[in-house]
PDB file of N, CA and C in Angstrom:
ATOM      1  N   UNK A  13       4.517 -22.075  15.495  1.00 58.00           N
ATOM      2  CA  UNK A  13       4.241 -21.110  14.047  1.00 58.00           C
ATOM      3  C   UNK A  13       5.326 -20.654  12.910  1.00 58.00           C
ATOM      4  N   UNK A  14       5.578 -21.290  11.975  1.00 71.00           N
ATOM      5  CA  UNK A  14       7.026 -21.084  11.135  1.00 71.00           C
ATOM      6  C   UNK A  14       6.652 -19.960   9.551  1.00 71.00           C
ATOM      7  N   UNK A  15       8.134 -19.935   9.565  1.00 85.00           N
ATOM      8  CA  UNK A  15       8.235 -18.846   8.774  1.00 85.00           C
ATOM      9  C   UNK A  15       7.656 -18.616   7.503  1.00 85.00           C
ATOM     10  N   UNK A  16       7.462 -17.975   6.737  1.00 83.00           N
ATOM     11  CA  UNK A  16       6.461 -17.511   5.857  1.00 83.00           C
ATOM     12  C   UNK A  16       7.431 -16.856   5.368  1.00 83.00           C
ATOM     13  N   UNK A  17       8.323 -17.638   3.915  1.00 88.00           N
ATOM     14  CA  UNK A  17       8.840 -17.728   2.238  1.00 88.00           C
ATOM     15  C   UNK A  17       7.800 -17.798   1.393  1.00 88.00           C
ATOM     16  N   UNK A  18       7.823 -16.131   0.245  1.00 86.00           N
ATOM     17  CA  UNK A  18       6.991 -15.655  -0.821  1.00 86.00           C
ATOM     18  C   UNK A  18       8.005 -15.426  -1.628  1.00 86.00           C
ATOM     19  N   UNK A  19       7.623 -15.877  -2.848  1.00 89.00           N
ATOM     20  CA  UNK A  19       9.246 -15.567  -4.137  1.00 89.00           C
ATOM     21  C   UNK A  19       8.019 -14.522  -4.644  1.00 89.00           C
ATOM     22  N   UNK A  20       8.449 -13.651  -4.048  1.00 90.00           N
ATOM     23  CA  UNK A  20       6.956 -12.530  -5.050  1.00 90.00           C
ATOM     24  C   UNK A  20       6.811 -11.952  -6.488  1.00 90.00           C
ATOM     25  N   UNK A  21       7.973 -12.950  -7.621  1.00 91.00           N
ATOM     26  CA  UNK A  21       8.068 -13.133  -8.677  1.00 91.00           C
ATOM     27  C   UNK A  21       7.296 -13.951  -9.195  1.00 91.00           C
ATOM     28  N   UNK A  22       7.024 -15.071  -8.524  1.00 91.00           N
ATOM     29  CA  UNK A  22       5.871 -15.721  -9.236  1.00 91.00           C
ATOM     30  C   UNK A  22       5.124 -15.811  -9.259  1.00 91.00           C
ATOM     31  N   UNK A  23       4.326 -14.321  -8.095  1.00 93.00           N
ATOM     32  CA  UNK A  23       2.473 -14.330  -7.972  1.00 93.00           C
ATOM     33  C   UNK A  23       2.379 -13.179  -8.866  1.00 93.00           C
ATOM     34  N   UNK A  24       1.869 -13.149  -9.441  1.00 95.00           N
ATOM     35  CA  UNK A  24       0.326 -12.740 -10.465  1.00 95.00           C
ATOM     36  C   UNK A  24       0.109 -11.245  -9.970  1.00 95.00           C
ATOM     37  N   UNK A  25       0.007  -9.711 -10.662  1.00 97.00           N
ATOM     38  CA  UNK A  25      -1.202  -8.956 -10.059  1.00 97.00           C
ATOM     39  C   UNK A  25      -2.268  -8.785 -10.204  1.00 97.00           C
ATOM     40  N   UNK A  26      -2.912  -8.520  -9.110  1.00 97.00           N
ATOM     41  CA  UNK A  26      -4.684  -8.808  -9.171  1.00 97.00           C
ATOM     42  C   UNK A  26      -5.142  -7.921  -9.293  1.00 97.00           C
ATOM     43  N   UNK A  27      -6.234  -7.018 -10.027  1.00 97.00           N
ATOM     44  CA  UNK A  27      -6.481  -5.820  -9.654  1.00 97.00           C
ATOM     45  C   UNK A  27      -7.798  -5.850  -8.381  1.00 97.00           C
ATOM     46  N   UNK A  28      -7.304  -4.279  -7.774  1.00 94.00           N
ATOM     47  CA  UNK A  28      -8.512  -4.407  -6.658  1.00 94.00           C
ATOM     48  C   UNK A  28      -9.714  -3.842  -7.190  1.00 94.00           C
ATOM     49  N   UNK A  29     -10.153  -3.145  -6.625  1.00 91.00           N
ATOM     50  CA  UNK A  29     -11.768  -2.138  -6.612  1.00 91.00           C
ATOM     51  C   UNK A  29     -11.841  -1.383  -7.150  1.00 91.00           C
ATOM     52  N   UNK A  30      -9.893  -0.573  -7.667  1.00 92.00           N
ATOM     53  CA  UNK A  30      -9.720   0.602  -7.878  1.00 92.00           C
ATOM     54  C   UNK A  30      -9.217   1.195  -8.915  1.00 92.00           C
ATOM     55  N   UNK A  31      -9.135   1.409 -10.142  1.00 95.00           N
ATOM     56  CA  UNK A  31      -8.638   1.010 -11.335  1.00 95.00           C
ATOM     57  C   UNK A  31      -7.271   1.389 -11.726  1.00 95.00           C
ATOM     58  N   UNK A  32      -6.509   0.675 -12.199  1.00 97.00           N
ATOM     59  CA  UNK A  32      -5.411   1.538 -12.109  1.00 97.00           C
ATOM     60  C   UNK A  32      -4.582   0.866 -11.152  1.00 97.00           C
ATOM     61  N   UNK A  33      -5.005   0.034 -10.185  1.00 97.00           N
ATOM     62  CA  UNK A  33      -4.324  -0.345  -8.765  1.00 97.00           C
ATOM     63  C   UNK A  33      -4.217  -1.520  -8.896  1.00 97.00           C
ATOM     64  N   UNK A  34      -2.980  -2.666  -8.367  1.00 98.00           N
ATOM     65  CA  UNK A  34      -3.192  -4.124  -8.194  1.00 98.00           C
ATOM     66  C   UNK A  34      -2.495  -4.158  -7.127  1.00 98.00           C
ATOM     67  N   UNK A  35      -2.439  -5.715  -7.097  1.00 96.00           N
ATOM     68  CA  UNK A  35      -2.338  -5.995  -5.444  1.00 96.00           C
ATOM     69  C   UNK A  35      -1.530  -7.404  -5.961  1.00 96.00           C
ATOM     70  N   UNK A  36      -0.656  -7.496  -4.873  1.00 97.00           N
ATOM     71  CA  UNK A  36      -0.249  -9.257  -4.845  1.00 97.00           C
ATOM     72  C   UNK A  36      -0.041  -8.999  -2.885  1.00 97.00           C
ATOM     73  N   UNK A  37      -1.030  -9.853  -2.183  1.00 94.00           N
ATOM     74  CA  UNK A  37      -0.302 -10.922  -0.716  1.00 94.00           C
ATOM     75  C   UNK A  37      -0.178 -11.511  -0.955  1.00 94.00           C
ATOM     76  N   UNK A  38       0.784 -10.922   0.363  1.00 94.00           N
ATOM     77  CA  UNK A  38       1.352 -11.312   0.977  1.00 94.00           C
ATOM     78  C   UNK A  38       1.490 -12.461   2.330  1.00 94.00           C
ATOM     79  N   UNK A  39       1.073 -11.383   3.514  1.00 92.00           N
ATOM     80  CA  UNK A  39       0.755 -12.723   3.999  1.00 92.00           C
ATOM     81  C   UNK A  39      -0.748 -11.491   4.568  1.00 92.00           C
ATOM     82  N   UNK A  40      -1.570 -12.574   5.974  1.00 90.00           N
ATOM     83  CA  UNK A  40      -3.331 -12.189   5.744  1.00 90.00           C
ATOM     84  C   UNK A  40      -2.989 -12.756   7.641  1.00 90.00           C
ATOM     85  N   UNK A  41      -3.987 -12.318   7.803  1.00 87.00           N
ATOM     86  CA  UNK A  41      -3.985 -13.337   9.531  1.00 87.00           C
ATOM     87  C   UNK A  41      -5.755 -12.851   9.207  1.00 87.00           C
ATOM     88  N   UNK A  42      -5.881 -14.240   9.409  1.00 87.00           N
ATOM     89  CA  UNK A  42      -7.772 -14.185   9.369  1.00 87.00           C
ATOM     90  C   UNK A  42      -8.477 -13.552  11.039  1.00 87.00           C
ATOM     91  N   UNK A  43      -7.694 -13.688  11.698  1.00 88.00           N
ATOM     92  CA  UNK A  43      -8.115 -13.171  13.098  1.00 88.00           C
ATOM     93  C   UNK A  43      -8.034 -12.175  13.255  1.00 88.00           C
ATOM     94  N   UNK A  44      -7.446 -11.256  13.120  1.00 86.00           N
ATOM     95  CA  UNK A  44      -6.884  -9.555  13.069  1.00 86.00           C
ATOM     96  C   UNK A  44      -6.842  -8.792  11.687  1.00 86.00           C
ATOM     97  N   UNK A  45      -7.085  -9.962  10.798  1.00 85.00           N
ATOM     98  CA  UNK A  45      -7.121  -8.892   9.503  1.00 85.00           C
ATOM     99  C   UNK A  45      -5.364  -8.139   9.133  1.00 85.00           C
ATOM    100  N   UNK A  46      -4.529  -8.079   9.946  1.00 88.00           N
ATOM    101  CA  UNK A  46      -3.535  -7.520   9.945  1.00 88.00           C
ATOM    102  C   UNK A  46      -2.980  -8.489   7.908  1.00 88.00           C
ATOM    103  N   UNK A  47      -2.374  -7.852   7.880  1.00 91.00           N
ATOM    104  CA  UNK A  47      -2.139  -7.927   5.953  1.00 91.00           C
ATOM    105  C   UNK A  47      -0.901  -7.209   5.272  1.00 91.00           C
ATOM    106  N   UNK A  48      -0.020  -7.262   4.576  1.00 94.00           N
ATOM    107  CA  UNK A  48       0.917  -6.923   4.251  1.00 94.00           C
ATOM    108  C   UNK A  48       0.522  -7.506   2.562  1.00 94.00           C
ATOM    109  N   UNK A  49       1.534  -6.675   2.176  1.00 95.00           N
ATOM    110  CA  UNK A  49       0.544  -6.478   0.442  1.00 95.00           C
ATOM    111  C   UNK A  49       1.834  -5.732  -0.416  1.00 95.00           C
ATOM    112  N   UNK A  50       2.033  -5.934  -1.832  1.00 97.00           N
ATOM    113  CA  UNK A  50       2.655  -4.854  -2.457  1.00 97.00           C
ATOM    114  C   UNK A  50       1.903  -4.690  -3.524  1.00 97.00           C
ATOM    115  N   UNK A  51       1.370  -3.330  -3.602  1.00 96.00           N
ATOM    116  CA  UNK A  51       0.703  -2.454  -4.142  1.00 96.00           C
ATOM    117  C   UNK A  51       1.385  -1.705  -5.207  1.00 96.00           C
ATOM    118  N   UNK A  52       1.006  -2.301  -6.444  1.00 98.00           N
ATOM    119  CA  UNK A  52       1.439  -1.393  -8.191  1.00 98.00           C
ATOM    120  C   UNK A  52       0.262   0.033  -7.935  1.00 98.00           C
ATOM    121  N   UNK A  53       0.699   0.703  -8.641  1.00 98.00           N
ATOM    122  CA  UNK A  53      -0.304   1.999  -8.902  1.00 98.00           C
ATOM    123  C   UNK A  53       0.348   2.197 -10.378  1.00 98.00           C
ATOM    124  N   UNK A  54      -0.557   1.787 -11.494  1.00 98.00           N
ATOM    125  CA  UNK A  54      -0.702   3.116 -12.552  1.00 98.00           C
ATOM    126  C   UNK A  54       0.025   4.240 -12.187  1.00 98.00           C
ATOM    127  N   UNK A  55       0.621   5.210 -14.008  1.00 98.00           N
ATOM    128  CA  UNK A  55       0.599   6.634 -13.950  1.00 98.00           C
ATOM    129  C   UNK A  55      -0.595   6.751 -13.701  1.00 98.00           C
ATOM    130  N   UNK A  56      -0.583   8.227 -12.860  1.00 98.00           N
ATOM    131  CA  UNK A  56      -1.581   9.570 -13.124  1.00 98.00           C
ATOM    132  C   UNK A  56      -2.755   8.467 -12.906  1.00 98.00           C
ATOM    133  N   UNK A  57      -2.568   7.068 -11.328  1.00 97.00           N
ATOM    134  CA  UNK A  57      -3.752   6.406 -10.787  1.00 97.00           C
ATOM    135  C   UNK A  57      -4.073   7.468  -8.760  1.00 97.00           C
ATOM    136  N   UNK A  58      -5.251   7.356  -8.159  1.00 95.00           N
ATOM    137  CA  UNK A  58      -5.619   7.949  -7.604  1.00 95.00           C
ATOM    138  C   UNK A  58      -5.658   6.970  -6.409  1.00 95.00           C
ATOM    139  N   UNK A  59      -5.749   6.764  -4.977  1.00 91.00           N
ATOM    140  CA  UNK A  59      -6.198   5.425  -4.712  1.00 91.00           C
ATOM    141  C   UNK A  59      -7.377   6.706  -3.588  1.00 91.00           C
ATOM    142  N   UNK A  60      -8.887   6.519  -3.245  1.00 86.00           N
ATOM    143  CA  UNK A  60      -9.472   7.530  -2.411  1.00 86.00           C
ATOM    144  C   UNK A  60      -9.157   7.610  -1.219  1.00 86.00           C
ATOM    145  N   UNK A  61      -9.156   8.471   0.181  1.00 84.00           N
ATOM    146  CA  UNK A  61      -8.423   8.355   0.893  1.00 84.00           C
ATOM    147  C   UNK A  61      -9.211   7.627   2.065  1.00 84.00           C
ATOM    148  N   UNK A  62      -8.729   7.365   2.768  1.00 78.00           N
ATOM    149  CA  UNK A  62      -8.973   5.959   2.983  1.00 78.00           C
ATOM    150  C   UNK A  62      -7.774   6.224   5.089  1.00 78.00           C
ATOM    151  N   UNK A  63      -8.394   5.098   5.767  1.00 78.00           N
ATOM    152  CA  UNK A  63      -8.148   5.672   7.060  1.00 78.00           C
ATOM    153  C   UNK A  63      -7.686   3.827   7.650  1.00 78.00           C
ATOM    154  N   UNK A  64      -5.986   4.261   7.931  1.00 76.00           N
ATOM    155  CA  UNK A  64      -5.806   2.314   8.976  1.00 76.00           C
ATOM    156  C   UNK A  64      -6.521   2.991  10.510  1.00 76.00           C
ATOM    157  N   UNK A  65      -7.420   2.512  10.689  1.00 78.00           N
ATOM    158  CA  UNK A  65      -7.658   1.309  12.533  1.00 78.00           C
ATOM    159  C   UNK A  65      -6.094   1.861  13.637  1.00 78.00           C
ATOM    160  N   UNK A  66      -5.450   0.962  12.625  1.00 80.00           N
ATOM    161  CA  UNK A  66      -4.200   0.077  13.929  1.00 80.00           C
ATOM    162  C   UNK A  66      -2.590   0.992  13.207  1.00 80.00           C
ATOM    163  N   UNK A  67      -3.019   1.907  12.384  1.00 85.00           N
ATOM    164  CA  UNK A  67      -1.491   2.191  11.615  1.00 85.00           C
ATOM    165  C   UNK A  67      -1.023   1.586  10.147  1.00 85.00           C
ATOM    166  N   UNK A  68      -0.073   2.440   9.282  1.00 92.00           N
ATOM    167  CA  UNK A  68       0.086   1.503   8.570  1.00 92.00           C
ATOM    168  C   UNK A  68       1.530   1.974   8.031  1.00 92.00           C
ATOM    169  N   UNK A  69       1.960   1.239   7.660  1.00 95.00           N
ATOM    170  CA  UNK A  69       3.754   0.927   7.260  1.00 95.00           C
ATOM    171  C   UNK A  69       4.097   1.622   5.900  1.00 95.00           C
ATOM    172  N   UNK A  70       3.868   1.997   4.518  1.00 96.00           N
ATOM    173  CA  UNK A  70       4.547   1.971   3.441  1.00 96.00           C
ATOM    174  C   UNK A  70       6.189   1.878   3.385  1.00 96.00           C
ATOM    175  N   UNK A  71       6.710   1.375   1.937  1.00 98.00           N
ATOM    176  CA  UNK A  71       8.280   1.448   2.231  1.00 98.00           C
ATOM    177  C   UNK A  71       7.587   1.570  -0.214  1.00 98.00           C
ATOM    178  N   UNK A  72       7.960   3.091  -0.071  1.00 98.00           N
ATOM    179  CA  UNK A  72       7.773   3.090  -1.736  1.00 98.00           C
ATOM    180  C   UNK A  72       8.996   2.368  -2.222  1.00 98.00           C
ATOM    181  N   UNK A  73       8.962   1.350  -3.815  1.00 98.00           N
ATOM    182  CA  UNK A  73       9.873   0.374  -3.266  1.00 98.00           C
ATOM    183  C   UNK A  73       9.934   0.309  -5.369  1.00 98.00           C
ATOM    184  N   UNK A  74       9.615   1.763  -6.228  1.00 98.00           N
ATOM    185  CA  UNK A  74       9.604   1.853  -7.039  1.00 98.00           C
ATOM    186  C   UNK A  74       8.609   3.584  -7.087  1.00 98.00           C
ATOM    187  N   UNK A  75       8.840   4.003  -8.394  1.00 98.00           N
ATOM    188  CA  UNK A  75       8.567   5.617  -8.657  1.00 98.00           C
ATOM    189  C   UNK A  75       8.334   6.637  -7.723  1.00 98.00           C
ATOM    190  N   UNK A  76       7.425   6.999  -7.684  1.00 97.00           N
ATOM    191  CA  UNK A  76       6.942   8.288  -6.647  1.00 97.00           C
ATOM    192  C   UNK A  76       5.466   8.078  -6.186  1.00 97.00           C
ATOM    193  N   UNK A  77       5.076   8.440  -4.798  1.00 97.00           N
ATOM    194  CA  UNK A  77       3.519   8.855  -4.982  1.00 97.00           C
ATOM    195  C   UNK A  77       3.131  10.054  -3.053  1.00 97.00           C
ATOM    196  N   UNK A  78       2.060  10.971  -3.621  1.00 96.00           N
ATOM    197  CA  UNK A  78       1.775  11.295  -2.853  1.00 96.00           C
ATOM    198  C   UNK A  78       0.902  11.173  -2.492  1.00 96.00           C
ATOM    199  N   UNK A  79       1.076  11.331  -0.543  1.00 91.00           N
ATOM    200  CA  UNK A  79       0.619  10.939   0.697  1.00 91.00           C
ATOM    201  C   UNK A  79      -0.172  13.070   0.552  1.00 91.00           C
ATOM    202  N   UNK A  80      -1.568  12.755   0.731  1.00 88.00           N
ATOM    203  CA  UNK A  80      -2.077  13.935   0.781  1.00 88.00           C
ATOM    204  C   UNK A  80      -1.251  14.937   0.256  1.00 88.00           C
ATOM    205  N   UNK A  81      -0.795  15.549   1.292  1.00 90.00           N
ATOM    206  CA  UNK A  81       0.282  17.149   0.395  1.00 90.00           C
ATOM    207  C   UNK A  81       1.937  16.632   0.250  1.00 90.00           C
ATOM    208  N   UNK A  82       2.458  15.844   0.792  1.00 94.00           N
ATOM    209  CA  UNK A  82       3.636  15.369   0.995  1.00 94.00           C
ATOM    210  C   UNK A  82       3.879  14.131   0.078  1.00 94.00           C
ATOM    211  N   UNK A  83       5.253  14.432  -0.808  1.00 97.00           N
ATOM    212  CA  UNK A  83       5.630  13.593  -1.887  1.00 97.00           C
ATOM    213  C   UNK A  83       6.769  12.200  -1.470  1.00 97.00           C
ATOM    214  N   UNK A  84       6.816  11.412  -1.945  1.00 97.00           N
ATOM    215  CA  UNK A  84       7.488  10.442  -1.468  1.00 97.00           C
ATOM    216  C   UNK A  84       8.051   9.336  -2.627  1.00 97.00           C
ATOM    217  N   UNK A  85       9.333   9.377  -2.858  1.00 97.00           N
ATOM    218  CA  UNK A  85       9.819   8.407  -3.732  1.00 97.00           C
ATOM    219  C   UNK A  85      10.224   7.476  -3.060  1.00 97.00           C
ATOM    220  N   UNK A  86      11.176   6.231  -4.122  1.00 98.00           N
ATOM    221  CA  UNK A  86      11.798   5.000  -4.039  1.00 98.00           C
ATOM    222  C   UNK A  86      12.907   5.220  -2.992  1.00 98.00           C
ATOM    223  N   UNK A  87      12.469   4.623  -1.902  1.00 98.00           N
ATOM    224  CA  UNK A  87      13.352   4.123  -0.378  1.00 98.00           C
ATOM    225  C   UNK A  87      13.217   5.497   0.197  1.00 98.00           C
ATOM    226  N   UNK A  88      11.399   5.555   0.152  1.00 98.00           N
ATOM    227  CA  UNK A  88      11.305   6.118   1.141  1.00 98.00           C
ATOM    228  C   UNK A  88      10.066   5.166   2.011  1.00 98.00           C
ATOM    229  N   UNK A  89      10.326   5.720   3.757  1.00 98.00           N
ATOM    230  CA  UNK A  89       9.629   4.959   4.501  1.00 98.00           C
ATOM    231  C   UNK A  89       8.207   5.891   4.775  1.00 98.00           C
ATOM    232  N   UNK A  90       7.491   4.981   5.073  1.00 95.00           N
ATOM    233  CA  UNK A  90       6.134   6.164   5.809  1.00 95.00           C
ATOM    234  C   UNK A  90       5.411   5.568   7.290  1.00 95.00           C
ATOM    235  N   UNK A  91       4.790   5.815   7.760  1.00 94.00           N
ATOM    236  CA  UNK A  91       4.208   5.832   9.348  1.00 94.00           C
ATOM    237  C   UNK A  91       3.146   6.003   8.817  1.00 94.00           C
ATOM    238  N   UNK A  92       1.744   5.420   9.114  1.00 90.00           N
ATOM    239  CA  UNK A  92       0.432   6.675   9.316  1.00 90.00           C
ATOM    240  C   UNK A  92       0.247   5.851  10.850  1.00 90.00           C
ATOM    241  N   UNK A  93      -0.193   6.743  11.456  1.00 91.00           N
ATOM    242  CA  UNK A  93      -0.554   6.660  13.396  1.00 91.00           C
ATOM    243  C   UNK A  93      -2.359   6.290  12.976  1.00 91.00           C
ATOM    244  N   UNK A  94      -2.656   5.393  14.271  1.00 88.00           N
ATOM    245  CA  UNK A  94      -3.906   4.647  14.264  1.00 88.00           C
ATOM    246  C   UNK A  94      -4.759   5.606  14.044  1.00 88.00           C
ATOM    247  N   UNK A  95      -5.760   5.854  13.044  1.00 83.00           N
ATOM    248  CA  UNK A  95      -6.282   6.960  13.263  1.00 83.00           C
ATOM    249  C   UNK A  95      -6.662   8.130  11.918  1.00 83.00           C
ATOM    250  N   UNK A  96      -5.147   8.136  11.294  1.00 87.00           N
ATOM    251  CA  UNK A  96      -4.698   9.052  10.180  1.00 87.00           C
ATOM    252  C   UNK A  96      -5.529   9.028   9.563  1.00 87.00           C
ATOM    253  N   UNK A  97      -5.575   9.612   7.712  1.00 86.00           N
ATOM    254  CA  UNK A  97      -5.999   9.286   6.831  1.00 86.00           C
ATOM    255  C   UNK A  97      -5.403   9.528   5.778  1.00 86.00           C
ATOM    256  N   UNK A  98      -5.599   8.815   4.610  1.00 86.00           N
ATOM    257  CA  UNK A  98      -5.007   9.468   3.403  1.00 86.00           C
ATOM    258  C   UNK A  98      -5.288   9.402   2.560  1.00 86.00           C
ATOM    259  N   UNK A  99      -5.210  11.006   1.121  1.00 89.00           N
ATOM    260  CA  UNK A  99      -5.527   9.619  -0.210  1.00 89.00           C
ATOM    261  C   UNK A  99      -4.479   9.776  -0.959  1.00 89.00           C
ATOM    262  N   UNK A 100      -3.934   9.064  -1.512  1.00 93.00           N
ATOM    263  CA  UNK A 100      -2.762   8.955  -2.311  1.00 93.00           C
ATOM    264  C   UNK A 100      -3.036   8.940  -3.190  1.00 93.00           C
ATOM    265  N   UNK A 101      -1.687   9.707  -4.213  1.00 96.00           N
ATOM    266  CA  UNK A 101      -1.915   9.356  -5.852  1.00 96.00           C
ATOM    267  C   UNK A 101      -0.624   9.564  -6.422  1.00 96.00           C
ATOM    268  N   UNK A 102      -0.306   9.200  -7.813  1.00 97.00           N
ATOM    269  CA  UNK A 102       1.553   8.594  -8.251  1.00 97.00           C
ATOM    270  C   UNK A 102       1.033   9.375 -10.169  1.00 97.00           C
ATOM    271  N   UNK A 103       1.944   9.662  -9.834  1.00 97.00           N
ATOM    272  CA  UNK A 103       1.830  10.764 -11.454  1.00 97.00           C
ATOM    273  C   UNK A 103       2.775   9.965 -12.372  1.00 97.00           C
ATOM    274  N   UNK A 104       3.852   9.351 -11.883  1.00 96.00           N
ATOM    275  CA  UNK A 104       4.868   8.383 -12.573  1.00 96.00           C
ATOM    276  C   UNK A 104       4.702   6.756 -12.081  1.00 96.00           C
ATOM    277  N   UNK A 105       4.152   6.351 -11.947  1.00 98.00           N
ATOM    278  CA  UNK A 105       3.667   4.915 -11.265  1.00 98.00           C
ATOM    279  C   UNK A 105       3.975   4.542  -9.943  1.00 98.00           C
ATOM    280  N   UNK A 106       3.540   3.461  -9.228  1.00 98.00           N
ATOM    281  CA  UNK A 106       4.962   3.766  -8.329  1.00 98.00           C
ATOM    282  C   UNK A 106       4.002   1.695  -8.292  1.00 98.00           C
ATOM    283  N   UNK A 107       5.208   1.692  -6.764  1.00 98.00           N
ATOM    284  CA  UNK A 107       4.851  -0.308  -5.824  1.00 98.00           C
ATOM    285  C   UNK A 107       5.141   0.641  -4.656  1.00 98.00           C
ATOM    286  N   UNK A 108       4.359  -0.137  -3.735  1.00 97.00           N
ATOM    287  CA  UNK A 108       4.696  -0.365  -2.502  1.00 97.00           C
ATOM    288  C   UNK A 108       4.510  -1.198  -2.139  1.00 97.00           C
ATOM    289  N   UNK A 109       5.414  -1.188  -0.436  1.00 97.00           N
ATOM    290  CA  UNK A 109       5.330  -2.234   0.673  1.00 97.00           C
ATOM    291  C   UNK A 109       4.558  -1.710   1.158  1.00 97.00           C
ATOM    292  N   UNK A 110       3.104  -2.374   1.841  1.00 95.00           N
ATOM    293  CA  UNK A 110       2.220  -1.344   2.845  1.00 95.00           C
ATOM    294  C   UNK A 110       1.768  -2.820   3.417  1.00 95.00           C
ATOM    295  N   UNK A 111       2.173  -2.425   5.353  1.00 93.00           N
ATOM    296  CA  UNK A 111       1.695  -3.379   6.370  1.00 93.00           C
ATOM    297  C   UNK A 111       0.968  -2.623   6.860  1.00 93.00           C
ATOM    298  N   UNK A 112      -0.721  -3.454   7.029  1.00 89.00           N
ATOM    299  CA  UNK A 112      -1.617  -2.927   8.311  1.00 89.00           C
ATOM    300  C   UNK A 112      -1.767  -4.423   9.489  1.00 89.00           C
ATOM    301  N   UNK A 113      -2.052  -3.760  10.595  1.00 82.00           N
ATOM    302  CA  UNK A 113      -2.162  -4.758  11.765  1.00 82.00           C
ATOM    303  C   UNK A 113      -3.499  -4.641  10.912  1.00 82.00           C
ATOM    304  N   UNK A 114      -4.804  -4.351  11.030  1.00 81.00           N
ATOM    305  CA  UNK A 114      -5.567  -4.128  10.592  1.00 81.00           C
ATOM    306  C   UNK A 114      -6.250  -3.831   9.234  1.00 81.00           C
ATOM    307  N   UNK A 115      -7.918  -4.153   8.697  1.00 74.00           N
ATOM    308  CA  UNK A 115      -7.757  -3.046   7.845  1.00 74.00           C
ATOM    309  C   UNK A 115      -7.844  -2.355   7.548  1.00 74.00           C
ATOM    310  N   UNK A 116      -7.767  -1.296   6.489  1.00 74.00           N
ATOM    311  CA  UNK A 116      -7.891  -0.271   6.648  1.00 74.00           C
ATOM    312  C   UNK A 116      -9.245  -0.022   5.994  1.00 74.00           C
ATOM    313  N   UNK A 117      -9.976   1.172   6.366  1.00 74.00           N
ATOM    314  CA  UNK A 117     -11.494   1.467   5.975  1.00 74.00           C
ATOM    315  C   UNK A 117     -11.645   2.638   5.025  1.00 74.00           C
ATOM    316  N   UNK A 118     -12.114   2.377   3.828  1.00 69.00           N
ATOM    317  CA  UNK A 118     -12.470   3.343   2.604  1.00 69.00           C
ATOM    318  C   UNK A 118     -13.373   3.670   2.493  1.00 69.00           C
ATOM    319  N   UNK A 119     -13.365   5.061   3.039  1.00 66.00           N
ATOM    320  CA  UNK A 119     -15.219   5.759   3.553  1.00 66.00           C
ATOM    321  C   UNK A 119     -16.356   5.812   1.589  1.00 66.00           C
ATOM    322  N   UNK A 120     -15.474   5.883   1.211  1.00 58.00           N
ATOM    323  CA  UNK A 120     -15.672   6.336  -0.713  1.00 58.00           C
ATOM    324  C   UNK A 120     -16.443   5.006  -1.444  1.00 58.00           C
TER     325      UNK A 120
END
């Protein structure tokens, strides 16, 4: 397997199914569904509750976000264990690095 190198500055932000949230896909694994992405949230944007069945790693690159009742600002790392669920909101706008071993489930 080869190393994967991406200049994220050369990627365009693609809209997601949630208004005000955009994505740059960095890596996907067709067999497992694992993926790594950058997510950009406009100010006052909410991602509905979702559940990472195999856990989720998030690093806040810019801005601040609320996962359920806790706020995280630039430089924070958050690990959500398998089976947890989160509602994500930002008042300032934010850019996050997100890594999932399996795709998240969005019940809404």
